[in-house]
XYZ file of C-alpha atoms in Angstrom:
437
model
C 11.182 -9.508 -7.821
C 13.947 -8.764 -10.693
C 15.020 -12.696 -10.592
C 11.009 -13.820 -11.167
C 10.658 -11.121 -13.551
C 13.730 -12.192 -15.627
C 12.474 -15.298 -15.350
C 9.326 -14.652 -16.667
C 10.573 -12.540 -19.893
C 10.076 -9.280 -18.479
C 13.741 -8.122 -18.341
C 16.050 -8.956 -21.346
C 19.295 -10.419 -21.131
C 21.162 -6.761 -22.048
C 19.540 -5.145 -19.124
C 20.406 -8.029 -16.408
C 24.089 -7.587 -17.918
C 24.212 -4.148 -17.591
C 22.544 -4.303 -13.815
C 24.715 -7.160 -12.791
C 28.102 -5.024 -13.899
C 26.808 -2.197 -12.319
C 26.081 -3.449 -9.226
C 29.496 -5.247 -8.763
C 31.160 -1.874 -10.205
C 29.191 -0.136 -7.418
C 30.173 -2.759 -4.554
C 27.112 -4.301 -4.249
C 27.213 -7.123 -6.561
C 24.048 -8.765 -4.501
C 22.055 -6.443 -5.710
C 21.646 -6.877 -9.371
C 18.431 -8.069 -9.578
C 16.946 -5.486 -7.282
C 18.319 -2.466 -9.511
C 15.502 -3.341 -11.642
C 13.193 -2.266 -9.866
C 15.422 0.254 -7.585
C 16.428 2.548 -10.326
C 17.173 5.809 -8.907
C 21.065 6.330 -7.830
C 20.075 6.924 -4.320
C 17.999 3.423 -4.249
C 21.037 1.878 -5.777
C 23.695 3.452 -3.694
C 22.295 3.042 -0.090
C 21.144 -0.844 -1.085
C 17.233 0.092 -0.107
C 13.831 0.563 -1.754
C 12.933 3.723 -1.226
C 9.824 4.732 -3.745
C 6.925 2.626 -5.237
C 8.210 0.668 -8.452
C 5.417 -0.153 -10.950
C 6.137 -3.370 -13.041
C 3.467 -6.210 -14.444
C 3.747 -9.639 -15.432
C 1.806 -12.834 -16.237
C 0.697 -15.954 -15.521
C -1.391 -18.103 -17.427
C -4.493 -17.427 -15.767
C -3.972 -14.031 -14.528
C -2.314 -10.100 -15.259
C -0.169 -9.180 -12.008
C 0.492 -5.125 -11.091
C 3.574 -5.400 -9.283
C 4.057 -2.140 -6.588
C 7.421 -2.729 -5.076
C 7.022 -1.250 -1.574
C 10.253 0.229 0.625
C 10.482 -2.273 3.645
C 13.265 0.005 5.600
C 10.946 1.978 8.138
C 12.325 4.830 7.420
C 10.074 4.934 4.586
C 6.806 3.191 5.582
C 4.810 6.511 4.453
C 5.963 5.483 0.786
C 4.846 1.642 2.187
C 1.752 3.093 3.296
C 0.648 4.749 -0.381
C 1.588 1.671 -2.381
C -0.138 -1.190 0.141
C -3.213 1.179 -0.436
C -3.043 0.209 -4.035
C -3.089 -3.292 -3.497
C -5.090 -5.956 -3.694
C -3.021 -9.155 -2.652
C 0.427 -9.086 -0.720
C 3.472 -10.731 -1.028
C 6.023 -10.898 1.295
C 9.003 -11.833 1.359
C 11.104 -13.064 4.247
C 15.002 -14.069 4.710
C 15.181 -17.726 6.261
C 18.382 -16.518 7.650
C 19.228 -17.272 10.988
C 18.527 -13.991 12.858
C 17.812 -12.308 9.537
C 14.019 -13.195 9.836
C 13.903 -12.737 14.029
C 15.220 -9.136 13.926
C 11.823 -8.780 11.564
C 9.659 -11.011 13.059
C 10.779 -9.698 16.534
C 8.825 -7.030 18.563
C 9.057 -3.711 16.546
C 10.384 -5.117 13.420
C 9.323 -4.551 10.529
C 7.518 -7.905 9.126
C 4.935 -7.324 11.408
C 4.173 -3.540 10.983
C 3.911 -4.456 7.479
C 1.187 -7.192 7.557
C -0.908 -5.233 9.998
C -0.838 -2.153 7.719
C -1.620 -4.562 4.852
C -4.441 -6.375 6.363
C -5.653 -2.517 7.737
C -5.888 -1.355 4.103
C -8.206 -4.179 2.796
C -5.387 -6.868 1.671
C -6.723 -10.120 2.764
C -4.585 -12.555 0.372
C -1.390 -12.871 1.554
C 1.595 -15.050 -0.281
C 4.708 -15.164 2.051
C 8.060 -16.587 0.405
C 10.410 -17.542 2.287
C 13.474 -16.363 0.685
C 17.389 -17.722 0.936
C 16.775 -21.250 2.351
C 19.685 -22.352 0.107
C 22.160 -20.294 2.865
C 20.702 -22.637 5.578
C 20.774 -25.695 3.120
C 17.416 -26.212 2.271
C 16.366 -27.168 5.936
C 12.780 -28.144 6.030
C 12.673 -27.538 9.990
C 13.703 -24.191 9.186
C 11.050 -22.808 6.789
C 8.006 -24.639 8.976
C 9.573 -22.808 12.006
C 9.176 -19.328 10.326
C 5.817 -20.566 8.284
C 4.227 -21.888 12.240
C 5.508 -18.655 13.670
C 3.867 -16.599 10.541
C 1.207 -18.422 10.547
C -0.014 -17.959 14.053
C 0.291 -14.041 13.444
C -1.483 -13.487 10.360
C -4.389 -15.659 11.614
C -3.904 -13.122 15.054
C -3.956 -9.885 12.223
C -6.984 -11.060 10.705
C -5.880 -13.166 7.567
C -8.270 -15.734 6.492
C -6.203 -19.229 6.882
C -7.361 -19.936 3.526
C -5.974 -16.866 1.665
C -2.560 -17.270 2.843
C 0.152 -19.506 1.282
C 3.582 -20.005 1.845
C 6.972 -20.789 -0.524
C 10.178 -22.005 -0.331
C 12.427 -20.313 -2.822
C 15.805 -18.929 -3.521
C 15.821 -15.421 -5.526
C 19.485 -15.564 -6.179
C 19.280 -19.149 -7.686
C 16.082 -18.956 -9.218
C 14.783 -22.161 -7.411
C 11.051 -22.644 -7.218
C 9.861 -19.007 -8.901
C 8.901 -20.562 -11.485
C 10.191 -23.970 -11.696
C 11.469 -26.776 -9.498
C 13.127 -28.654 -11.924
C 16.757 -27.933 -12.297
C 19.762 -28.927 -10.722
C 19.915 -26.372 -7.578
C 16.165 -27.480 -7.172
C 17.423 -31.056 -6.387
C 18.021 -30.527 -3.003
C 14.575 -28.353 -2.042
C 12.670 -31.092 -4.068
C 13.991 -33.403 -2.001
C 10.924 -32.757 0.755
C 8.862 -30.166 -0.724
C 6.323 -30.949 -3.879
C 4.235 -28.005 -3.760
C 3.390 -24.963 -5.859
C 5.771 -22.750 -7.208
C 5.367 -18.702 -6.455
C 4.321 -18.395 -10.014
C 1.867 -20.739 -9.312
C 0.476 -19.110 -6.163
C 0.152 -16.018 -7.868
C -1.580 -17.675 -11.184
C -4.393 -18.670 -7.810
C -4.891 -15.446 -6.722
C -8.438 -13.700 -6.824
C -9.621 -9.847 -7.595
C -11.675 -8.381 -5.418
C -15.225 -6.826 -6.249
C -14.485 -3.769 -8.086
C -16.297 -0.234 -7.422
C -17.621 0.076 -10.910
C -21.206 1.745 -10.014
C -19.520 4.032 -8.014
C -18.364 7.387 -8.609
C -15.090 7.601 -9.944
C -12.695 8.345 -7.330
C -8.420 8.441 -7.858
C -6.596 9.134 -5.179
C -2.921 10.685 -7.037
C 0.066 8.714 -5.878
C 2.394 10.432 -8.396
C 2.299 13.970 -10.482
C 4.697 14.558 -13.241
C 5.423 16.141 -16.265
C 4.609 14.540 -19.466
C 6.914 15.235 -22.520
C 3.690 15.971 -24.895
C 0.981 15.231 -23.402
C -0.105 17.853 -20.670
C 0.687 16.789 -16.494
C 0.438 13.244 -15.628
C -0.869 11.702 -12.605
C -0.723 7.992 -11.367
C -2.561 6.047 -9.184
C -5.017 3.554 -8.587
C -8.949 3.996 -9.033
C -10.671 3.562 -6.430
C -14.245 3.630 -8.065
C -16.411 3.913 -11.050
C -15.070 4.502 -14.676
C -13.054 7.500 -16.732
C -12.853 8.266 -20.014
C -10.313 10.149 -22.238
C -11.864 13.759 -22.740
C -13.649 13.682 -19.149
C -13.578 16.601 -16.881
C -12.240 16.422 -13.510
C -12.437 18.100 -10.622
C -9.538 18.116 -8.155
C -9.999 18.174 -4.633
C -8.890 19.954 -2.030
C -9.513 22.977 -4.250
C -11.536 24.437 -7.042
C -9.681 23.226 -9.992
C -10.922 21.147 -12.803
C -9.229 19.146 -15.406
C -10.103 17.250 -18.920
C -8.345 13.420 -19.239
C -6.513 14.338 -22.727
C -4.655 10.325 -22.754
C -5.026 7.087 -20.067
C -2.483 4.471 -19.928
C -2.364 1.167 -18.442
C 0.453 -0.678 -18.349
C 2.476 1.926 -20.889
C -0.600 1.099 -23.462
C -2.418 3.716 -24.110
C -6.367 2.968 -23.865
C -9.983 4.676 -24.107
C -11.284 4.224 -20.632
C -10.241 2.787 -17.543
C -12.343 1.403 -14.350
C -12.197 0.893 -10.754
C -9.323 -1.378 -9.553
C -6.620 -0.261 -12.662
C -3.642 1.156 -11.589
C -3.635 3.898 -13.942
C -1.843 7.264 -15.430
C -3.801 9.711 -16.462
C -2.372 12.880 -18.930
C -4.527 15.924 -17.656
C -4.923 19.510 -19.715
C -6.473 22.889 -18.649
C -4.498 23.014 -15.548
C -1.812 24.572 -14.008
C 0.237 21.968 -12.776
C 0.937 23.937 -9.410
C -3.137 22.416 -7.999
C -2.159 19.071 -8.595
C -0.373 17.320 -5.271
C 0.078 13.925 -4.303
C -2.389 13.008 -2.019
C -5.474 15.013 -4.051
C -8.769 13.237 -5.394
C -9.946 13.272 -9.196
C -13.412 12.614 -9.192
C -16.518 14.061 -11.564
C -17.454 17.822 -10.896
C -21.517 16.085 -10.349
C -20.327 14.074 -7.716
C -17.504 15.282 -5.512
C -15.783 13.959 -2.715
C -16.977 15.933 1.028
C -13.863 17.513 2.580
C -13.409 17.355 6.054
C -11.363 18.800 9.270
C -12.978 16.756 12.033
C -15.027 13.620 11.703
C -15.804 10.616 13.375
C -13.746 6.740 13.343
C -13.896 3.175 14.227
C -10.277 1.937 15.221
C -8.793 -0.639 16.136
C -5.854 -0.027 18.858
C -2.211 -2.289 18.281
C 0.075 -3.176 20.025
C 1.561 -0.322 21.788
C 3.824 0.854 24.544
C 1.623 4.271 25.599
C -2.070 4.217 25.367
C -3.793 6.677 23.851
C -5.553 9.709 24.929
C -7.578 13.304 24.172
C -5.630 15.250 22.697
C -2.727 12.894 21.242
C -0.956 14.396 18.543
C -1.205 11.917 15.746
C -0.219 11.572 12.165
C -2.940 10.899 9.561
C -2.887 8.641 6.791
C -5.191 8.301 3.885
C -3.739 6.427 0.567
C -1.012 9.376 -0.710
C -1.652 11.983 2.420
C -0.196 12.130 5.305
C -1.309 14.871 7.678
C -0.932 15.973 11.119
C -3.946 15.602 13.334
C -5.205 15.378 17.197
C -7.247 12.569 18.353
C -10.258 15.361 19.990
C -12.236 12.909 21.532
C -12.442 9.148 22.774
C -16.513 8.725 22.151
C -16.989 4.753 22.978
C -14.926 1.602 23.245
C -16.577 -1.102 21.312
C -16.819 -5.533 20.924
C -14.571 -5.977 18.226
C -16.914 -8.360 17.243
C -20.428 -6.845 17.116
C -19.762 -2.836 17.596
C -21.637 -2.573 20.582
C -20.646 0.082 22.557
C -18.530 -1.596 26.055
C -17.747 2.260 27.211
C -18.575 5.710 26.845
C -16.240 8.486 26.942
C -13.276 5.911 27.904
C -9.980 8.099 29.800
C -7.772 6.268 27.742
C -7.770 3.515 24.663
C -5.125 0.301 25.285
C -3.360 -2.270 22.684
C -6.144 -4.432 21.001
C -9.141 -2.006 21.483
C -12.001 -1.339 19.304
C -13.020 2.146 19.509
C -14.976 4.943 18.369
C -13.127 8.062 18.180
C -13.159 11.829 16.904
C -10.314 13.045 14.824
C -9.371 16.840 13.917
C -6.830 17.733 11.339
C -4.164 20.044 12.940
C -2.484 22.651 10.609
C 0.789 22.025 9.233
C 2.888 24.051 11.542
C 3.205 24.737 15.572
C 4.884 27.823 15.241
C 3.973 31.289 14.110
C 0.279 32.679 13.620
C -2.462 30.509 14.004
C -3.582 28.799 10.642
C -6.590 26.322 9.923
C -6.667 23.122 9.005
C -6.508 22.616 5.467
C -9.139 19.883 4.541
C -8.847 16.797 2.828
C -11.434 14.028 0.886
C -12.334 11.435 2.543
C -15.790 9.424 2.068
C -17.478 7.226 4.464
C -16.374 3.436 4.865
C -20.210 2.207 4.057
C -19.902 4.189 0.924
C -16.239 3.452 -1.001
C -14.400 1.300 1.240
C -11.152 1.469 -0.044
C -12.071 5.367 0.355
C -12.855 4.926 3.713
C -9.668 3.360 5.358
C -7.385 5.625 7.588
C -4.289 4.873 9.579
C -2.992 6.251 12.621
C 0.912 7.111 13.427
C 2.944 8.270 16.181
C 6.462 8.590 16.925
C 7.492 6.478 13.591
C 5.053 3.631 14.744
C 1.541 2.841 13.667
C -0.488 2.891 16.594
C -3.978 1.928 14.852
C -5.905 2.252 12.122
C -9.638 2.560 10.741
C -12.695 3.175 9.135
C -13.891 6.969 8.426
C -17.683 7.064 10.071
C -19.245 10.300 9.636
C -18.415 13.718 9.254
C -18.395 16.086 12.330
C -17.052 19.682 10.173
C -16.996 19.295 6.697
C -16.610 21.561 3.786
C -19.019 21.037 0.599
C -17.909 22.499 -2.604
C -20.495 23.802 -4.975
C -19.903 22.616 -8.282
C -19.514 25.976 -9.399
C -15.401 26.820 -8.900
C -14.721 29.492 -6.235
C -17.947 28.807 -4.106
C -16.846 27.226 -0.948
C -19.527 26.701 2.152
C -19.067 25.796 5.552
C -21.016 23.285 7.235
C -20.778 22.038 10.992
C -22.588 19.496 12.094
């Protein structure tokens, strides 16, 4: 992404020095254009994405939020909170031989990413196929990996039409955003189609949750220099306004929206779908965590400890049972939890219910199950689950998608149903009451 973003004007020529001597200074000279978005020394030093990066750019027909996910798997949770941002996918695969099979491959991580993609609501996927100039520009080569990709994503549940694939070279600069020059001559030899600029200009946005009530789900919380605590992440619904009050949830806390920006501008307003940061007062920084909700104090988000989902098994090794310990993922959060109850295997095509009370759920099973959050530690006195806000699918979808992990592998994910114990939150601050249903 730093080659198409130089490219495209985004990074000056004093910064791509200054990364390039770096890099080579640090050992790691194939790396330059990746320090600009992997800018902490860690990111740098190990040769990995680790964190989201935030960066834009544009075409002629559209404005592009970049989030640069970590593809190393031992950072999918950070993978997890920035594909739940997104609304289109691109990824990008080496055409090296044995480079793209140790992804591609049975456990790798090219296809953990495109199911968790497609399971978060991404159905427009561009794939480039990256570094064909180190198996000179073989055309057998990229329609090998584009038939063997092609078959999957169709298998994951990506419309045919919404995916596209590209040949290109990153290190060259070849077909991001122009096939014209001299290391072109050899790709243009047998391929005449789009550019990845050009892909990406074709893109469409989804419907956006303005009616709704707003809903941000914080992906980031940090200090800002004058302007109170700032918190980023992308709205999930409705609209907000500078000198709105907030409430924050889990908890009773409320805070006012003293500045928005978008894209480092600062603005009035901002609405569902904008990847925004928002500069909060009247609150002790201490209540604000990644993983909370901002959403009005008239219409809050339910909080709940057990409730009810529709999932949809993968490909695993064990099958799952009552009582699997599980880890629970919702945009941000991450939490441990217990799969309480297998209620109904269902058609993955209609919902009808195949099974009730099933022993055990298998790879590629549609189910309905019950989920309770566990508390954060096995050891020592017994402690409750804290809650967390979640809204049903049918009301705020992109609210409404969960994942399921065990054992460093995602084992499913889902849509949140109903609520089976919930906690409701008067709009007063300090009144909590318990409901079970």
């Amino acid at each position: 992404m730093g080659r198409l973003l130089y490219e495209l004007g985004r990074v000056d020529e004093k910064t791509r020095v200054a990364n390039e001597r770096g890099s080579s200074k640090a050992g790691k000279s194939s790396f330059s254009w990746a320090w600009e978005l992997d800018g902490t020394v860690e990111e740098r030093e190990r040769g990995i994405t680790m964190d989201i990066a935030l960066q834009s750019l544009s075409t002629p027909r559209r404005q592009v939020t970049i989030l640069d996910a970590p593809g190393h798997k031992d950072f999918i949770p950070n993978m997890i909170s920035g594909a739940a941002q997104a609304d289109c996918a691109l990824l990008v695969v080496d055409a090296i031989t044995g480079e793209f099979e140790a992804g591609f491959d049975r456990g790798g991580q090219t296809r953990e990413h495109l199911l968790l993609v497609r399971s978060l609501g991404v159905s427009q996927v561009i794939v480039a196929v990256n570094k064909l100039d180190q198996v000179n520009w073989d055309p057998s080569r990229f329609e090998e990996i584009c038939g063997l990709l092609r078959a999957f994503l169709v298998q994951s549940g990506f419309p045919p039409p919404k995916t596209s694939f590209v040949p290109v070279s990153a290190m060259l600069g070849v077909n991001l955003v122009n096939c014209t020059d001299a290391d072109a001559s050899a790709l243009s030899k047998w391929y005449k189609g789009p550019t990845l600029v050009d892909l990406l200009d074709k893109l469409e946005p989804p419907t956006r949750e303005i009616a709704s009530p707003f809903r941000l789900p914080i992906s980031n919380v940090f200090k800002g220099q004058n302007s109170g605590t700032g918190v980023t992440g992308r709205i999930c619904g409705g609209v907000v306004q500078v000198g709105e009050r907030l409430r924050v949830l889990p908890g009773d806390e409320s805070a006012i929206v003293r500045l928005i920006d978008v894209e480092e501008q600062s603005v009035p307003w901002a609405a569902a779908g904008t990847n925004a940061t928002l500069y909060l007062t009247s609150i002790d920084p201490i209540h604000l965590s990644i993983g909370s909700v901002l959403c009005p104090p008239s219409d809050i988000v339910p909080l709940a400890t057990v409730f009810t989902a529709r999932i949809i098994v993968f490909d695993i090794q064990l099958p799952i049972i009552t009582g699997a310990s599980i880890e629970l993922f919702h945009h941000s959060r991450d939490v441990p939890a217990t799969i309480s109850k297998l209620i109904a295997t269902l058609d993955r095509a209609s919902g009808v219910v195949t099974k009730k009370n099933p022993r055990v759920l298998t790879k590629g099973i549609s189910a309905e199950v019950e989920i309770s959050l566990r508390a954060g530690t096995l050891s020592g006195p017994a402690l409750s689950a804290r809650p967390i806000p979640l809204e049903p699918f049918s009301v705020n979808k992109d609210m409404g998608r969960i994942l399921v992990r065990r054992g460093g592998e995602t084992i499913s994910a889902g849509k949140f149903l109903t609520l089976v114990a919930i906690k409701v939150l008067n709009t007063l601050p300090g009144i909590v009451v318990d409901i079970i249903s």
